[in-house]
C-alpha positions as semicolon CSV with decimal commas, in nm:
position;residue;x (nm);y (nm);z (nm)
1;M;0,000;0,000;0,000
2;K;0,129;0,343;-0,090
3;K;0,109;0,661;0,112
4;P;-0,161;0,905;-0,009
5;H;0,091;1,170;-0,120
6;E;0,262;0,906;-0,337
7;L;-0,064;0,846;-0,521
8;G;-0,196;1,196;-0,573
9;T;-0,347;1,504;-0,417
10;M;-0,686;1,637;-0,318
11;R;-0,586;1,993;-0,419
12;N;-0,705;1,955;-0,777
13;V;-1,036;1,777;-0,709
14;R;-1,320;1,950;-0,899
15;T;-1,649;1,808;-0,765
16;P;-1,791;1,672;-0,438
17;E;-1,851;1,332;-0,604
18;Y;-1,490;1,309;-0,714
19;R;-1,370;1,424;-0,371
20;E;-1,563;1,135;-0,212
21;H;-1,412;0,890;-0,461
22;M;-1,063;1,019;-0,385
23;Q;-1,124;0,994;-0,011
24;N;-1,219;0,629;-0,062
25;T;-0,907;0,559;-0,268
26;I;-0,589;0,765;-0,244
27;E;-0,655;0,876;0,113
28;K;-0,670;0,505;0,200
29;G;-0,353;0,426;0,004
30;I;-0,536;0,277;-0,295
31;C;-0,453;0,381;-0,650
32;P;-0,791;0,404;-0,829
33;F;-0,622;0,333;-1,163
34;C;-0,453;0,015;-1,036
35;E;-0,735;-0,115;-0,818
36;L;-1,039;-0,023;-1,023
37;D;-1,381;0,029;-0,870
38;H;-1,564;-0,160;-1,144
39;S;-1,893;0,006;-1,054
40;K;-1,738;0,339;-1,161
41;N;-1,458;0,246;-1,400
42;V;-1,609;-0,001;-1,648
43;V;-1,326;-0,106;-1,879
44;I;-1,446;-0,106;-2,240
45;K;-1,115;-0,199;-2,404
46;Q;-0,779;-0,326;-2,284
47;N;-0,457;-0,430;-2,448
48;R;-0,128;-0,545;-2,299
49;H;-0,038;-0,206;-2,143
50;W;-0,351;0,014;-2,142
51;R;-0,717;0,008;-2,054
52;V;-0,997;0,248;-2,143
53;W;-1,315;0,350;-1,965
54;V;-1,560;0,635;-1,981
55;N;-1,467;0,891;-1,715
56;P;-1,727;0,867;-1,436
57;F;-1,640;1,227;-1,342
58;P;-1,634;1,397;-1,685
59;Y;-1,561;1,758;-1,757
60;E;-1,857;1,963;-1,869
61;H;-1,901;2,026;-2,240
62;H;-1,721;1,710;-2,350
63;E;-1,908;1,472;-2,576
64;H;-1,655;1,198;-2,499
65;H;-1,432;1,193;-2,192
66;L;-1,236;0,871;-2,182
67;V;-0,967;0,765;-1,939
68;I;-0,678;0,567;-2,083
69;A;-0,468;0,438;-1,796
70;S;-0,170;0,207;-1,790
71;V;-0,229;-0,143;-1,657
72;R;0,096;-0,121;-1,460
73;H;0,135;0,184;-1,236
74;V;0,362;0,426;-1,427
75;T;0,421;0,788;-1,329
76;D;0,734;0,866;-1,530
77;V;0,695;0,876;-1,910
78;T;1,068;0,821;-1,950
79;K;1,015;0,472;-1,804
80;M;0,761;0,378;-2,072
81;T;0,886;0,120;-2,321
82;S;0,851;0,140;-2,698
83;D;0,591;-0,135;-2,673
84;M;0,389;0,074;-2,425
85;W;0,395;0,372;-2,663
86;A;0,288;0,151;-2,955
87;N;0,006;0,000;-2,749
88;L;-0,106;0,349;-2,645
89;G;-0,126;0,452;-3,010
90;A;-0,327;0,142;-3,092
91;I;-0,579;0,201;-2,816
92;V;-0,618;0,569;-2,907
93;R;-0,682;0,473;-3,270
94;W;-0,941;0,219;-3,151
95;A;-1,120;0,482;-2,937
96;V;-1,130;0,737;-3,220
97;K;-1,283;0,479;-3,454
98;E;-1,513;0,322;-3,194
99;F;-1,664;0,656;-3,087
100;N;-1,637;0,818;-3,432
101;I;-1,443;1,112;-3,289
102;P;-1,377;1,367;-3,566
103;G;-1,154;1,583;-3,346
104;G;-1,044;1,620;-2,988
105;A;-0,753;1,641;-2,752
106;L;-0,526;1,393;-2,581
107;V;-0,389;1,492;-2,244
108;M;-0,124;1,287;-2,069
109;R;-0,064;1,379;-1,710
110;F;0,236;1,241;-1,529
111;G;0,461;1,306;-1,234
112;D;0,406;1,578;-0,977
113;P;0,035;1,678;-0,957
114;D;0,142;2,037;-0,882
115;K;0,306;2,046;-1,226
116;S;0,034;1,858;-1,421
117;A;-0,285;1,988;-1,251
118;S;-0,380;1,626;-1,191
119;T;-0,522;1,452;-0,889
120;L;-0,348;1,119;-0,949
121;R;0,013;1,035;-1,017
């Protein structure tokens, strides 16, 4: 079990529902990307290194808000292998085709949440 500060921060939590989820995960030493709550994070596609689910806490004004998280806990992009990058590309291509997404944005957050505006590492 990791210490809460090793997993993320509550500083960037946006909604009361997400705050409750974070209190039930990182504040208890549980990484919500590694130990999925399958009632919230329903995986719709997985390959060797990545899995995808619809974000249960989506941003407003987004038609599609998907989470693509590594199967193995990774917080440093310099530690990702070529195979991980290739698998990421494959799963992104699948999502674009599956959801018929004509345009959008990919955001990869990593490392220090104070630098990435994330909640999770």
